[in-house]
Amino acid sequence: MIQYIMSAGSDILKNFIFFSKTMILIIPFVFVLIGLFEVWVKRETIEKHLGNESDLMGYFWAILLSMTTVGGVFVAFPIAYSLFKKGAALSVVFTYIGASAVCRIPMTVFEASLFGLKFTIIRLSVSLPLVIISSILLGRYLKSKKYEINEA
Amino acid sequence: MKYLHIFTLLAVIISFLFNRKKTFLALKVAVKKMKAVFLTFMGMLLIISVVLYIVPDTTIIKYLGNGNIWMGNFFAIVFGSITLLPGFIAFPLTSILLFKGVPYMVLSAFTTSLMMVGILTFPLEKKYLGVRVAVVRNVIGLIITISVALVTGVFYGEFL
């Protein structure tokens, strides 16, 4: 019994150390970039391209940015907050969050090479439009409720 | 990952050359933000480590490839929604699933829910989005997962 618990503990610890290492290699760098973004990028720039007055290009930029997101939700939410704070529209921010789940570049390339391009094209052409549509609906509803994204 | 490091380093250097004060402010912002979520991050990594121990990949393979496509889809979505598997585990796992002859429909249900729905990451998500919106976002993710799986099934002729 004791032996069993010991081996379980060491397996869990191994997992934990492995994840922590990967996180330490990614998270601090991303947060430095977020810091630079908040200090250097003007609010007007974000408002113009990603704000409520931006047209369809706002969604295009959000998806392009999401493709480069490394580290999944750990990184997507802090970035989403910074975008929101700088004046990006809620629908654009939610598009960014959703798209960062479905079309990160390394993942998509791996998937296409393993399952075939057909698989990836089906997945993206179904999920991306649904992400954009649901984000627009959610954004509109929440805007009327004066909703805000928190800084964790 | 290397590109991230090089890019960040270059960005800091360029920023420093243009404005030292602003650069220090940016670093201060980064540290402050990281402090705010550090404990949640670590707690979540710990929980994920434990769950991965309780539900090892052999279990996932057993349930997803059990022969019945609807049961396979069901378990794909259940496992995919609970766990947030990092790429370096999810990729090898899905290649084993493919090798075992798991239908494409089940594979797409698994990978999409893995990415869009996260029960274990909920504590982090609610910090940013609030409980209600975080729930709504996950439910939308679930609906998108089911849609993607159904369309994949149709295009690969796996049902109907």
GROMACS .gro file of C-alpha atoms in nm:
model
  312
    1MET     CA    1   0.000   0.000   0.000
    2ILE     CA    2   0.270   0.244   0.103
    3GLN     CA    3   0.469   0.141  -0.200
    4TYR     CA    4   0.167   0.207  -0.421
    5ILE     CA    5   0.119   0.557  -0.280
    6MET     CA    6   0.490   0.628  -0.321
    7SER     CA    7   0.489   0.529  -0.686
    8ALA     CA    8   0.169   0.726  -0.752
    9GLY     CA    9   0.326   1.028  -0.586
   10SER     CA   10   0.641   1.007  -0.791
   11ASP     CA   11   0.443   0.969  -1.116
   12ILE     CA   12   0.232   1.273  -1.033
   13LEU     CA   13   0.542   1.468  -0.935
   14LYS     CA   14   0.710   1.376  -1.264
   15ASN     CA   15   0.406   1.509  -1.457
   16PHE     CA   16   0.401   1.823  -1.247
   17ILE     CA   17   0.771   1.899  -1.295
   18PHE     CA   18   0.740   1.836  -1.668
   19PHE     CA   19   0.445   2.080  -1.702
   20SER     CA   20   0.608   2.341  -1.480
   21LYS     CA   21   0.925   2.334  -1.689
   22THR     CA   22   0.731   2.395  -2.010
   23MET     CA   23   0.533   2.671  -1.843
   24ILE     CA   24   0.844   2.842  -1.711
   25LEU     CA   25   0.987   2.840  -2.062
   26ILE     CA   26   0.677   3.012  -2.204
   27ILE     CA   27   0.481   3.215  -1.949
   28PRO     CA   28   0.736   3.480  -1.837
   29PHE     CA   29   0.822   3.565  -2.197
   30VAL     CA   30   0.460   3.604  -2.295
   31PHE     CA   31   0.390   3.828  -1.998
   32VAL     CA   32   0.687   4.050  -2.091
   33LEU     CA   33   0.538   4.085  -2.440
   34ILE     CA   34   0.200   4.171  -2.284
   35GLY     CA   35   0.374   4.433  -2.069
   36LEU     CA   36   0.542   4.588  -2.374
   37PHE     CA   37   0.208   4.582  -2.558
   38GLU     CA   38   0.033   4.769  -2.276
   39VAL     CA   39   0.307   5.031  -2.253
   40TRP     CA   40   0.372   5.096  -2.623
   41VAL     CA   41   0.050   5.033  -2.817
   42LYS     CA   42  -0.182   5.331  -2.822
   43ARG     CA   43  -0.543   5.288  -2.725
   44GLU     CA   44  -0.654   5.464  -3.045
   45THR     CA   45  -0.473   5.209  -3.262
   46ILE     CA   46  -0.654   4.915  -3.104
   47GLU     CA   47  -0.986   5.101  -3.102
   48LYS     CA   48  -0.951   5.178  -3.471
   49HIS     CA   49  -0.856   4.827  -3.584
   50LEU     CA   50  -1.024   4.603  -3.326
   51GLY     CA   51  -1.280   4.834  -3.165
   52ASN     CA   52  -1.654   4.873  -3.210
   53GLU     CA   53  -1.603   5.089  -3.520
   54SER     CA   54  -1.373   4.836  -3.688
   55ASP     CA   55  -1.526   4.637  -3.971
   56LEU     CA   56  -1.467   4.273  -4.061
   57MET     CA   57  -1.093   4.337  -4.054
   58GLY     CA   58  -1.113   4.336  -3.673
   59TYR     CA   59  -1.202   3.964  -3.682
   60PHE     CA   60  -0.927   3.902  -3.936
   61TRP     CA   61  -0.665   4.058  -3.705
   62ALA     CA   62  -0.801   3.868  -3.406
   63ILE     CA   63  -0.771   3.534  -3.590
   64LEU     CA   64  -0.424   3.619  -3.719
   65LEU     CA   65  -0.311   3.703  -3.366
   66SER     CA   66  -0.470   3.384  -3.231
   67MET     CA   67  -0.269   3.170  -3.475
   68THR     CA   68   0.054   3.282  -3.310
   69THR     CA   69  -0.068   3.223  -2.953
   70VAL     CA   70   0.147   2.971  -2.768
   71GLY     CA   71   0.052   2.812  -2.438
   72GLY     CA   72  -0.325   2.782  -2.479
   73VAL     CA   73  -0.566   2.932  -2.226
   74PHE     CA   74  -0.283   3.022  -1.990
   75VAL     CA   75  -0.179   3.282  -2.243
   76ALA     CA   76  -0.502   3.356  -2.432
   77PHE     CA   77  -0.691   3.503  -2.133
   78PRO     CA   78  -0.427   3.755  -2.020
   79ILE     CA   79  -0.390   3.869  -2.383
   80ALA     CA   80  -0.768   3.894  -2.417
   81TYR     CA   81  -0.778   4.118  -2.109
   82SER     CA   82  -0.509   4.350  -2.250
   83LEU     CA   83  -0.690   4.376  -2.584
   84PHE     CA   84  -1.017   4.457  -2.406
   85LYS     CA   85  -0.851   4.717  -2.185
   86LYS     CA   86  -0.705   4.887  -2.490
   87GLY     CA   87  -1.049   4.924  -2.645
   88ALA     CA   88  -1.102   4.612  -2.858
   89ALA     CA   89  -1.468   4.518  -2.909
   90LEU     CA   90  -1.601   4.228  -2.700
   91SER     CA   91  -1.699   4.032  -3.012
   92VAL     CA   92  -1.342   4.066  -3.142
   93VAL     CA   93  -1.195   3.961  -2.805
   94PHE     CA   94  -1.417   3.651  -2.788
   95THR     CA   95  -1.325   3.567  -3.147
   96TYR     CA   96  -0.961   3.585  -3.041
   97ILE     CA   97  -1.020   3.352  -2.743
   98GLY     CA   98  -1.216   3.099  -2.951
   99ALA     CA   99  -0.979   3.110  -3.247
  100SER     CA  100  -0.673   3.067  -3.026
  101ALA     CA  101  -0.824   2.733  -2.924
  102VAL     CA  102  -0.890   2.608  -3.277
  103CYS     CA  103  -0.620   2.745  -3.507
  104ARG     CA  104  -0.284   2.773  -3.335
  105ILE     CA  105  -0.021   2.713  -3.603
  106PRO     CA  106   0.194   2.432  -3.452
  107MET     CA  107  -0.112   2.230  -3.361
  108THR     CA  108  -0.281   2.276  -3.698
  109VAL     CA  109   0.034   2.178  -3.891
  110PHE     CA  110   0.078   1.868  -3.679
  111GLU     CA  111  -0.285   1.770  -3.720
  112ALA     CA  112  -0.285   1.819  -4.099
  113SER     CA  113   0.028   1.610  -4.142
  114LEU     CA  114  -0.111   1.331  -3.924
  115PHE     CA  115  -0.482   1.318  -4.014
  116GLY     CA  116  -0.463   1.472  -4.361
  117LEU     CA  117  -0.550   1.817  -4.493
  118LYS     CA  118  -0.915   1.721  -4.548
  119PHE     CA  119  -0.960   1.667  -4.173
  120THR     CA  120  -0.810   2.005  -4.085
  121ILE     CA  121  -1.008   2.192  -4.352
  122ILE     CA  122  -1.336   2.040  -4.229
  123ARG     CA  123  -1.252   2.123  -3.868
  124LEU     CA  124  -1.154   2.484  -3.938
  125SER     CA  125  -1.432   2.561  -4.186
  126VAL     CA  126  -1.695   2.443  -3.936
  127SER     CA  127  -1.544   2.581  -3.614
  128LEU     CA  128  -1.413   2.923  -3.725
  129PRO     CA  129  -1.744   3.061  -3.862
  130LEU     CA  130  -1.923   2.929  -3.551
  131VAL     CA  131  -1.661   3.097  -3.330
  132ILE     CA  132  -1.713   3.431  -3.508
  133ILE     CA  133  -2.095   3.411  -3.509
  134SER     CA  134  -2.117   3.309  -3.142
  135SER     CA  135  -1.868   3.582  -3.049
  136ILE     CA  136  -2.073   3.848  -3.228
  137LEU     CA  137  -2.392   3.735  -3.051
  138LEU     CA  138  -2.220   3.709  -2.712
  139GLY     CA  139  -2.044   4.044  -2.763
  140ARG     CA  140  -2.367   4.222  -2.852
  141TYR     CA  141  -2.553   4.077  -2.556
  142LEU     CA  142  -2.276   4.152  -2.305
  143LYS     CA  143  -2.217   4.503  -2.438
  144SER     CA  144  -2.575   4.592  -2.350
  145LYS     CA  145  -2.506   4.459  -1.998
  146LYS     CA  146  -2.192   4.675  -1.959
  147TYR     CA  147  -1.985   4.358  -1.911
  148GLU     CA  148  -1.612   4.383  -1.846
  149ILE     CA  149  -1.324   4.135  -1.860
  150ASN     CA  150  -1.129   4.129  -1.532
  151GLU     CA  151  -0.757   4.149  -1.476
  152ALA     CA  152  -0.755   3.807  -1.300
  153MET     CA  153   0.938   2.808  -2.849
  154LYS     CA  154   1.280   2.933  -2.953
  155TYR     CA  155   1.115   3.198  -3.170
  156LEU     CA  156   0.917   3.323  -2.874
  157HIS     CA  157   1.238   3.371  -2.675
  158ILE     CA  158   1.425   3.544  -2.957
  159PHE     CA  159   1.128   3.765  -3.041
  160THR     CA  160   1.075   3.867  -2.678
  161LEU     CA  161   1.443   3.943  -2.627
  162LEU     CA  162   1.457   4.156  -2.944
  163ALA     CA  163   1.140   4.340  -2.844
  164VAL     CA  164   1.284   4.423  -2.501
  165ILE     CA  165   1.614   4.544  -2.651
  166ILE     CA  166   1.444   4.764  -2.910
  167SER     CA  167   1.205   4.902  -2.650
  168PHE     CA  168   1.500   4.973  -2.419
  169LEU     CA  169   1.687   5.162  -2.693
  170PHE     CA  170   1.384   5.382  -2.759
  171ASN     CA  171   1.272   5.447  -2.405
  172ARG     CA  172   1.428   5.307  -2.091
  173LYS     CA  173   1.154   5.425  -1.858
  174LYS     CA  174   0.876   5.269  -2.061
  175THR     CA  175   1.065   4.940  -2.082
  176PHE     CA  176   1.104   4.919  -1.705
  177LEU     CA  177   0.736   5.000  -1.669
  178ALA     CA  178   0.652   4.717  -1.911
  179LEU     CA  179   0.861   4.472  -1.708
  180LYS     CA  180   0.690   4.589  -1.391
  181VAL     CA  181   0.349   4.532  -1.552
  182ALA     CA  182   0.462   4.181  -1.657
  183VAL     CA  183   0.575   4.089  -1.304
  184LYS     CA  184   0.256   4.227  -1.150
  185LYS     CA  185   0.034   4.031  -1.388
  186MET     CA  186   0.230   3.712  -1.340
  187LYS     CA  187   0.211   3.741  -0.962
  188ALA     CA  188  -0.167   3.771  -0.983
  189VAL     CA  189  -0.213   3.436  -1.158
  190PHE     CA  190   0.092   3.240  -1.041
  191LEU     CA  191  -0.079   3.039  -0.767
  192THR     CA  192  -0.378   2.957  -0.988
  193PHE     CA  193  -0.140   2.841  -1.261
  194MET     CA  194   0.054   2.616  -1.027
  195GLY     CA  195  -0.259   2.476  -0.864
  196MET     CA  196  -0.400   2.393  -1.203
  197LEU     CA  197  -0.082   2.223  -1.321
  198LEU     CA  198  -0.094   2.012  -1.006
  199ILE     CA  199  -0.456   1.911  -1.063
  200ILE     CA  200  -0.384   1.827  -1.427
  201SER     CA  201  -0.088   1.613  -1.318
  202VAL     CA  202  -0.310   1.420  -1.077
  203VAL     CA  203  -0.590   1.374  -1.331
  204LEU     CA  204  -0.343   1.250  -1.593
  205TYR     CA  205  -0.229   0.992  -1.340
  206ILE     CA  206  -0.584   0.879  -1.262
  207VAL     CA  207  -0.687   0.872  -1.630
  208PRO     CA  208  -0.380   0.747  -1.816
  209ASP     CA  209  -0.369   0.746  -2.196
  210THR     CA  210  -0.430   0.370  -2.208
  211THR     CA  211  -0.773   0.429  -2.051
  212ILE     CA  212  -0.856   0.699  -2.306
  213ILE     CA  213  -0.755   0.472  -2.594
  214LYS     CA  214  -0.968   0.188  -2.453
  215TYR     CA  215  -1.284   0.398  -2.429
  216LEU     CA  216  -1.247   0.585  -2.759
  217GLY     CA  217  -1.176   0.280  -2.968
  218ASN     CA  218  -1.441   0.048  -2.825
  219GLY     CA  219  -1.609  -0.017  -3.160
  220ASN     CA  220  -1.934   0.177  -3.113
  221ILE     CA  221  -1.898   0.515  -3.287
  222TRP     CA  222  -2.157   0.696  -3.070
  223MET     CA  223  -2.008   0.568  -2.747
  224GLY     CA  224  -1.667   0.660  -2.884
  225ASN     CA  225  -1.788   1.013  -2.955
  226PHE     CA  226  -1.946   1.040  -2.614
  227PHE     CA  227  -1.627   0.941  -2.434
  228ALA     CA  228  -1.418   1.156  -2.669
  229ILE     CA  229  -1.617   1.462  -2.563
  230VAL     CA  230  -1.614   1.365  -2.194
  231PHE     CA  231  -1.237   1.309  -2.182
  232GLY     CA  232  -1.172   1.603  -2.413
  233SER     CA  233  -1.377   1.839  -2.194
  234ILE     CA  234  -1.224   1.740  -1.863
  235THR     CA  235  -0.861   1.732  -1.955
  236LEU     CA  236  -0.657   2.011  -2.091
  237LEU     CA  237  -0.381   1.814  -2.256
  238PRO     CA  238  -0.074   2.006  -2.356
  239GLY     CA  239   0.029   1.956  -2.719
  240PHE     CA  240   0.322   1.730  -2.646
  241ILE     CA  241   0.088   1.476  -2.484
  242ALA     CA  242  -0.218   1.529  -2.703
  243PHE     CA  243  -0.027   1.485  -3.031
  244PRO     CA  244   0.131   1.144  -2.962
  245LEU     CA  245  -0.197   1.031  -2.805
  246THR     CA  246  -0.405   1.117  -3.111
  247SER     CA  247  -0.155   0.946  -3.340
  248ILE     CA  248  -0.197   0.627  -3.135
  249LEU     CA  249  -0.575   0.666  -3.163
  250LEU     CA  250  -0.548   0.699  -3.541
  251PHE     CA  251  -0.324   0.393  -3.556
  252LYS     CA  252  -0.581   0.196  -3.354
  253GLY     CA  253  -0.840   0.271  -3.621
  254VAL     CA  254  -1.053   0.515  -3.418
  255PRO     CA  255  -1.298   0.686  -3.662
  256TYR     CA  256  -1.218   1.042  -3.780
  257MET     CA  257  -1.541   1.162  -3.625
  258VAL     CA  258  -1.427   1.050  -3.281
  259LEU     CA  259  -1.085   1.203  -3.338
  260SER     CA  260  -1.234   1.541  -3.426
  261ALA     CA  261  -1.470   1.528  -3.126
  262PHE     CA  262  -1.171   1.456  -2.904
  263THR     CA  263  -0.931   1.719  -3.041
  264THR     CA  264  -1.193   1.994  -3.064
  265SER     CA  265  -1.332   1.946  -2.714
  266LEU     CA  266  -0.976   1.921  -2.587
  267MET     CA  267  -0.912   2.270  -2.721
  268MET     CA  268  -1.248   2.443  -2.673
  269VAL     CA  269  -1.388   2.303  -2.348
  270GLY     CA  270  -1.187   2.302  -2.027
  271ILE     CA  271  -1.331   2.197  -1.694
  272LEU     CA  272  -0.992   2.182  -1.524
  273THR     CA  273  -0.898   2.528  -1.653
  274PHE     CA  274  -1.230   2.675  -1.537
  275PRO     CA  275  -1.080   2.830  -1.219
  276LEU     CA  276  -0.845   3.037  -1.436
  277GLU     CA  277  -1.108   3.123  -1.694
  278LYS     CA  278  -1.358   3.250  -1.437
  279LYS     CA  279  -1.097   3.487  -1.296
  280TYR     CA  280  -1.088   3.671  -1.626
  281LEU     CA  281  -1.439   3.622  -1.765
  282GLY     CA  282  -1.652   3.577  -1.453
  283VAL     CA  283  -1.844   3.257  -1.375
  284ARG     CA  284  -2.146   3.313  -1.601
  285VAL     CA  285  -1.961   3.409  -1.918
  286ALA     CA  286  -1.703   3.133  -1.861
  287VAL     CA  287  -1.988   2.878  -1.843
  288VAL     CA  288  -2.149   3.020  -2.158
  289ARG     CA  289  -1.817   3.010  -2.345
  290ASN     CA  290  -1.764   2.644  -2.254
  291VAL     CA  291  -2.119   2.552  -2.358
  292ILE     CA  292  -2.060   2.725  -2.694
  293GLY     CA  293  -1.736   2.524  -2.721
  294LEU     CA  294  -1.935   2.206  -2.662
  295ILE     CA  295  -2.187   2.296  -2.934
  296ILE     CA  296  -1.904   2.374  -3.178
  297THR     CA  297  -1.739   2.040  -3.091
  298ILE     CA  298  -2.058   1.846  -3.169
  299SER     CA  299  -2.105   2.038  -3.497
  300VAL     CA  300  -1.746   1.970  -3.607
  301ALA     CA  301  -1.778   1.600  -3.520
  302LEU     CA  302  -2.106   1.561  -3.711
  303VAL     CA  303  -1.974   1.732  -4.025
  304THR     CA  304  -1.653   1.525  -4.008
  305GLY     CA  305  -1.863   1.209  -3.980
  306VAL     CA  306  -2.066   1.307  -4.287
  307PHE     CA  307  -1.760   1.388  -4.499
  308TYR     CA  308  -1.583   1.066  -4.407
  309GLY     CA  309  -1.901   0.862  -4.457
  310GLU     CA  310  -1.885   0.722  -4.106
  311PHE     CA  311  -2.257   0.732  -4.042
  312LEU     CA  312  -2.586   0.770  -4.237
   0.00000   0.00000   0.00000
